[in-house]
PDB file of C-alpha atoms in Angstrom:
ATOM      1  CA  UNK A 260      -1.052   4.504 -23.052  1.00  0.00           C
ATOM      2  CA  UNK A 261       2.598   4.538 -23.072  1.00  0.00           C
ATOM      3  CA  UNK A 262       5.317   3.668 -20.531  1.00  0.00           C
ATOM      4  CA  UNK A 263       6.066   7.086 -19.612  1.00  0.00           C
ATOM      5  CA  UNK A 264       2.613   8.146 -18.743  1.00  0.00           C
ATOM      6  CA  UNK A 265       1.911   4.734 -17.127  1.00  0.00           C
ATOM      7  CA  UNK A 266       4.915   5.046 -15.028  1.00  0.00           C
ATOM      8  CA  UNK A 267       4.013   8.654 -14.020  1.00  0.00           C
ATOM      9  CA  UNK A 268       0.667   7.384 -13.017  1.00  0.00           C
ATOM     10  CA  UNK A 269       1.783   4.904 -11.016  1.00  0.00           C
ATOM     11  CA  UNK A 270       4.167   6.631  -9.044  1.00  0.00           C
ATOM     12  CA  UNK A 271       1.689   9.645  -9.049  1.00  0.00           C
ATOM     13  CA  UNK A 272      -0.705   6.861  -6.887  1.00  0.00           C
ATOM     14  CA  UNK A 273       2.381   5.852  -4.467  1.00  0.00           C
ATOM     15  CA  UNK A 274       3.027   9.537  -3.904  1.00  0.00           C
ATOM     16  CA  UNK A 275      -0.896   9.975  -2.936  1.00  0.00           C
ATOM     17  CA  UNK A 276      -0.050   7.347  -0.176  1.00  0.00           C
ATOM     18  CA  UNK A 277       2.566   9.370   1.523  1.00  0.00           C
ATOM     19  CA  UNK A 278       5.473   7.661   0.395  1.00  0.00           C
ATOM     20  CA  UNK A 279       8.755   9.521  -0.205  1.00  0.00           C
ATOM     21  CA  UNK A 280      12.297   8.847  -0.770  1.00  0.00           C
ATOM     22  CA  UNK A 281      14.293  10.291   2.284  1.00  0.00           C
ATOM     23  CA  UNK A 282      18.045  10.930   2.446  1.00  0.00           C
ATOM     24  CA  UNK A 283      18.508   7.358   3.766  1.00  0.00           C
ATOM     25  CA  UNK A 284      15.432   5.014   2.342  1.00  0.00           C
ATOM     26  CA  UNK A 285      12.286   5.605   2.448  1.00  0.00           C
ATOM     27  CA  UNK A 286       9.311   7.395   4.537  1.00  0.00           C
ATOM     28  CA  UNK A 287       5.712   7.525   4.597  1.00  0.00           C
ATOM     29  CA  UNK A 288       4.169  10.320   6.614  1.00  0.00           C
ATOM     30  CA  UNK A 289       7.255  11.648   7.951  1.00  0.00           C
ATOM     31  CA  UNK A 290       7.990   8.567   9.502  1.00  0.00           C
ATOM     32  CA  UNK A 291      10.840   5.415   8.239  1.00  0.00           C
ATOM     33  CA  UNK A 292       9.752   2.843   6.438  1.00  0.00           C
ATOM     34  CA  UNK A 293      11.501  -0.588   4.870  1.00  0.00           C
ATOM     35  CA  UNK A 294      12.121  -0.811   1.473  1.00  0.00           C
ATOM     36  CA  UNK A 295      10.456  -3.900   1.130  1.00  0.00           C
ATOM     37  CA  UNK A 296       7.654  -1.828   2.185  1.00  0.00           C
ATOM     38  CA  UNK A 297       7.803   0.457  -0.922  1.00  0.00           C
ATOM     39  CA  UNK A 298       8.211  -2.487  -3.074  1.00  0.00           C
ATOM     40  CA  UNK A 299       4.932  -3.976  -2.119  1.00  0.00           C
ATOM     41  CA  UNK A 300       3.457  -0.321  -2.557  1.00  0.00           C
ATOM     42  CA  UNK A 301       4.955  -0.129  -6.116  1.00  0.00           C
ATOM     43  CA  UNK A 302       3.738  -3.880  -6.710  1.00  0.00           C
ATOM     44  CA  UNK A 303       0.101  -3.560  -5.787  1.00  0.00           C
ATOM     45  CA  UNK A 304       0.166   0.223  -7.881  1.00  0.00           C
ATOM     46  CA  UNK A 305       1.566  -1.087 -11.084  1.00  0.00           C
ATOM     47  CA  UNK A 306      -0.661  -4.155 -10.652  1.00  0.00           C
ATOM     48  CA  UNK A 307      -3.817  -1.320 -10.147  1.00  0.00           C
ATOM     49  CA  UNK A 308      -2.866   0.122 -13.549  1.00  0.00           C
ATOM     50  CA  UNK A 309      -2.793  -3.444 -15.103  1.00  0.00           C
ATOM     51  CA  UNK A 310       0.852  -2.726 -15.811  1.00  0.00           C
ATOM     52  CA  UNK A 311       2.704  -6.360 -14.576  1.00  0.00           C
ATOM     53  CA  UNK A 312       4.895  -5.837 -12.357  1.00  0.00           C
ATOM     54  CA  UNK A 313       8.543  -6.809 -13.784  1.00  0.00           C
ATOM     55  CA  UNK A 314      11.575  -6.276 -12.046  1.00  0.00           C
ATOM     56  CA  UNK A 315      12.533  -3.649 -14.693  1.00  0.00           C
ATOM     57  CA  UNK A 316       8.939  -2.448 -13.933  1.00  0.00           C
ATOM     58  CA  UNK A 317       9.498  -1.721 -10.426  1.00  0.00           C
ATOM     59  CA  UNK A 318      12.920  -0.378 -10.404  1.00  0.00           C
ATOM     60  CA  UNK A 319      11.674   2.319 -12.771  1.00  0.00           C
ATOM     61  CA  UNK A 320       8.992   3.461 -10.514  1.00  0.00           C
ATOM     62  CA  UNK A 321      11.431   3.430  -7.718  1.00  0.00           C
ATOM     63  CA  UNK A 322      13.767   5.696  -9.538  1.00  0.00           C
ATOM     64  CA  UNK A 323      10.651   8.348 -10.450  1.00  0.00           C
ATOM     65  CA  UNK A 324       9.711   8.218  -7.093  1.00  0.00           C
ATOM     66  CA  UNK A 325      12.973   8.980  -5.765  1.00  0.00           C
ATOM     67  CA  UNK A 326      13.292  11.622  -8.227  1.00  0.00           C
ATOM     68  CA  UNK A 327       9.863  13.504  -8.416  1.00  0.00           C
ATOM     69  CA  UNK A 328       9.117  12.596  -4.690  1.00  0.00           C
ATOM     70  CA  UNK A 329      11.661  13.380  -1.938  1.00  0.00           C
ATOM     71  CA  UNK A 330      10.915  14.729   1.812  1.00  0.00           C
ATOM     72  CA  UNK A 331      11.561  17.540   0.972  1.00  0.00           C
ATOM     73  CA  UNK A 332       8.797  18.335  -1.110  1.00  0.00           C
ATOM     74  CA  UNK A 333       5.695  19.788   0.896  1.00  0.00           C
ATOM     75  CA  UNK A 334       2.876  17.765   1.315  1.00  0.00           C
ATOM     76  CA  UNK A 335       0.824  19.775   0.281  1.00  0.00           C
ATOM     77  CA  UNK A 336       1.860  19.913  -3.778  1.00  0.00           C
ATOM     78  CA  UNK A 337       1.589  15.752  -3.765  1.00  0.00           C
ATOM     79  CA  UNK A 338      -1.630  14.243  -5.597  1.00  0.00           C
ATOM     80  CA  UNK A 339      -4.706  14.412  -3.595  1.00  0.00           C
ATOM     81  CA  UNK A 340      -5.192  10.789  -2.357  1.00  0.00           C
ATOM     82  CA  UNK A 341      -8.101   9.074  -4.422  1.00  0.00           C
ATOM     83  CA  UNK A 342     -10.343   6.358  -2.688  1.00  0.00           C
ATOM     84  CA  UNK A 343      -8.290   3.335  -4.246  1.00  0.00           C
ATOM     85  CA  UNK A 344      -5.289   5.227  -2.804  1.00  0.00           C
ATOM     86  CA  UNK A 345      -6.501   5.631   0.498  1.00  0.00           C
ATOM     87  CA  UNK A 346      -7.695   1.708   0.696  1.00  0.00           C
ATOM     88  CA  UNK A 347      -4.662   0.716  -1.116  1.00  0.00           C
ATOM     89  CA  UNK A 348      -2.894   2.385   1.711  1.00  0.00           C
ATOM     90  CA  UNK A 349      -4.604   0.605   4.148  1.00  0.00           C
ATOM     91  CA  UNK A 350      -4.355  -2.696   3.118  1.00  0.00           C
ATOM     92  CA  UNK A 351      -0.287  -2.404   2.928  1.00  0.00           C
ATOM     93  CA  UNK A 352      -0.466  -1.105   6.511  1.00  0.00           C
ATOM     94  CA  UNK A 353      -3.003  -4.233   7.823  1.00  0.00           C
ATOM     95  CA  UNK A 354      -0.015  -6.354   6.158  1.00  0.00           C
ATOM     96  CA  UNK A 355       1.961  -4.330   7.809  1.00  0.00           C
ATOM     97  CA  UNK A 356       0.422  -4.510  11.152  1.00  0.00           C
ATOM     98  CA  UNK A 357       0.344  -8.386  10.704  1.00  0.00           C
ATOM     99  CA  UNK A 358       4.141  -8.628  10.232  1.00  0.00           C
ATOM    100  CA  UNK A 359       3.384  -9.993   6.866  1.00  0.00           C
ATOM    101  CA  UNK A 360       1.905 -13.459   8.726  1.00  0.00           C
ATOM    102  CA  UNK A 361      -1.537 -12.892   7.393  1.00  0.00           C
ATOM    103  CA  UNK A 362      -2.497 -15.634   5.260  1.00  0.00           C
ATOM    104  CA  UNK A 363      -5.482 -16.347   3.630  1.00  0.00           C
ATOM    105  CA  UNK A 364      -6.622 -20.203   2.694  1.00  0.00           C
ATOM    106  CA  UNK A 365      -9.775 -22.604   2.332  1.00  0.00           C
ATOM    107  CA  UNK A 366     -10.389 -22.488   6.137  1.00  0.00           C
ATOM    108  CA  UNK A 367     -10.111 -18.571   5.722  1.00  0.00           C
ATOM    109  CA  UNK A 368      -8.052 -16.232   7.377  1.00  0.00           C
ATOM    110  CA  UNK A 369      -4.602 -17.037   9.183  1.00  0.00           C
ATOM    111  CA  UNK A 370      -2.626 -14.702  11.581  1.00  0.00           C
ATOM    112  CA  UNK A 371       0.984 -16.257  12.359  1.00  0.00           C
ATOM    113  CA  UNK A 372      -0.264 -19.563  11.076  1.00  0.00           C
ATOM    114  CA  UNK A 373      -3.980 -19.165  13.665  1.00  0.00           C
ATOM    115  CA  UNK A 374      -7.666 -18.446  13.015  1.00  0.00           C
ATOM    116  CA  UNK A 375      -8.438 -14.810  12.758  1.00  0.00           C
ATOM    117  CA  UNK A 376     -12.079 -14.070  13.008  1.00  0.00           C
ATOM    118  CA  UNK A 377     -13.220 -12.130  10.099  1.00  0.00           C
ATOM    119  CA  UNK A 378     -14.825  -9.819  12.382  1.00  0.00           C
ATOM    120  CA  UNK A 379     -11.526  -9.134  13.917  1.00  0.00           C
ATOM    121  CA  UNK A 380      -9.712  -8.649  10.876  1.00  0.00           C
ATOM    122  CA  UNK A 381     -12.638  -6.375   9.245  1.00  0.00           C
ATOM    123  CA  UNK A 382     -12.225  -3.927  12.459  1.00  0.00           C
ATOM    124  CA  UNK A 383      -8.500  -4.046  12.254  1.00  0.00           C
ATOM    125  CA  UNK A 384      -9.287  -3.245   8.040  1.00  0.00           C
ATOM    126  CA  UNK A 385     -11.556  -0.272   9.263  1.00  0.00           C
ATOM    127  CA  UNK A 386      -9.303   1.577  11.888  1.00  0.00           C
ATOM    128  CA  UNK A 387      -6.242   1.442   9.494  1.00  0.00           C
ATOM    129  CA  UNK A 388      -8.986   2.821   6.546  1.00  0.00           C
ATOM    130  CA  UNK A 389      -9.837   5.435   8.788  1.00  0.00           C
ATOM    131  CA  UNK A 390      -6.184   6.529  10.366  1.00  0.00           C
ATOM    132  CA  UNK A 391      -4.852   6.265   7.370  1.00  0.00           C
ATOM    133  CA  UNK A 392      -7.917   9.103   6.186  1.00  0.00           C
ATOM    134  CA  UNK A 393      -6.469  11.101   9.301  1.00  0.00           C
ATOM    135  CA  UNK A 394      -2.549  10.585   7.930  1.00  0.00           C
ATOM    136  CA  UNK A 395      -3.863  12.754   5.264  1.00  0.00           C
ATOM    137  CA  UNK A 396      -5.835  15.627   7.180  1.00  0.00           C
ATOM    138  CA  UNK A 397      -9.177  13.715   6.565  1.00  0.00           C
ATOM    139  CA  UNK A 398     -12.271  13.077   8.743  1.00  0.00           C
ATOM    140  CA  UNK A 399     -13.322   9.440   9.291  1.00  0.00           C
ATOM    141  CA  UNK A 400     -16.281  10.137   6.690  1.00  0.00           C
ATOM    142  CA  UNK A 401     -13.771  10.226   3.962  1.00  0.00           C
ATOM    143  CA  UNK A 402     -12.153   6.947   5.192  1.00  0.00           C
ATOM    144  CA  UNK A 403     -12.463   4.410   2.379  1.00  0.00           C
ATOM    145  CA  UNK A 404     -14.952   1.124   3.034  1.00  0.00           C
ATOM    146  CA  UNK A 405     -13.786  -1.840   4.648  1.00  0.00           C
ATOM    147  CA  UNK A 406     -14.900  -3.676   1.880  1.00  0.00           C
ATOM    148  CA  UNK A 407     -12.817  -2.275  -0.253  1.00  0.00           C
ATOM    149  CA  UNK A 408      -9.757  -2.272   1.831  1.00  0.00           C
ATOM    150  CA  UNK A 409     -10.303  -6.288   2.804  1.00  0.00           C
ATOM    151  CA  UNK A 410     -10.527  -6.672  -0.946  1.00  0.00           C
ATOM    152  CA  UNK A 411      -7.493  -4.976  -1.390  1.00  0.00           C
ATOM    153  CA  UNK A 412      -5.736  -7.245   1.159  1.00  0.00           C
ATOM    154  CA  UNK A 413      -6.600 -10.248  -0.274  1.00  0.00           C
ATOM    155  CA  UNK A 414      -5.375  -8.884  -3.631  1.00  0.00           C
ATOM    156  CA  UNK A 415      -1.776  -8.287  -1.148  1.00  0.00           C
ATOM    157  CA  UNK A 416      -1.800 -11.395   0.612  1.00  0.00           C
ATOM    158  CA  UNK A 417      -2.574 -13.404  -2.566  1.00  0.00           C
ATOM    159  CA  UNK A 418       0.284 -11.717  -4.580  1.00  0.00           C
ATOM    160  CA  UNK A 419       2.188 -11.565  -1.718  1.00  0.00           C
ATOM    161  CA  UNK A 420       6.557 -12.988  -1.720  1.00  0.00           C
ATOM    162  CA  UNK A 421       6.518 -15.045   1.598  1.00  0.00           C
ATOM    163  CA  UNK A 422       9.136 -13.148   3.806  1.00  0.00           C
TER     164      UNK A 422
END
């Protein structure tokens, strides 16, 4: 596969998310989001299509995005989110949620350097898996699995820059 089409498919998965370049930054859903943000987005894609994730890497995903994905064109002519989308998307927002303090180590889960309880964070994994099915029109049966979402996270939190 070449760059172009590897490129296109990654920002093709970012766009599934609800991300969008507004006229200042960045949104998701209509609503503001850092830029940081869309970095980890582009980060975890490229990483999804084994493509590694090089500064040049990223920067040219960012550009396509900008370019084939502004607010102002309708939601409805984006890609249809796919089930690694949709956990994908709900793994960035359980980083999110945790201010980027979630850490994961030998004892197990940290939240702002304390013991989460992996029941707690496996509830906070399904209600973002399942508002982030309603973000895009769907009913909580189409909500991806917990599973797969708290798989995705540790993928983030592993690969995760400390902020």
């Amino acid at each position: 596969m070449n760059a172009d089409t590897q490129t296109t498919n990654v920002v093709d998965t970012i766009a599934a998310t609800g991300i969008r370049k507004a006229r200042q930054g960045w949104s998701q859903h209509g609503k503001a989001v850092h830029a940081l943000d869309v970095q980890d987005a582009v980060v975890f894609a490229l990483k999804a299509h084994q493509v590694r994730p090089t500064v040049k890497a990223v920067e040219s995903v960012k550009r396509e995005l900008a370019a084939a994905w502004p607010e102002s064109v309708p939601a409805d002519l984006a890609p249809a989110p796919t089930s690694a989308s949709l956990s994908m998307e709900a793994a960035l927002m359980v980083w999110r949620f945790s201010m980027y303090t979630l850490r994961r180590d030998a004892s197990g889960w940290l939240l702002d350097g304390r013991p989460l309880q992996f029941t707690q964070l496996r509830k906070l994994a399904s209600g973002w898996a399942v508002a982030v099915a309603a973000a895009h029109g769907l009913d909580a049966e189409y909500a991806p699995d917990a599973r797969k979402v708290l798989a995705d996270l540790r993928t983030l939190v592993r690969d995760a820059v400390p902020r």
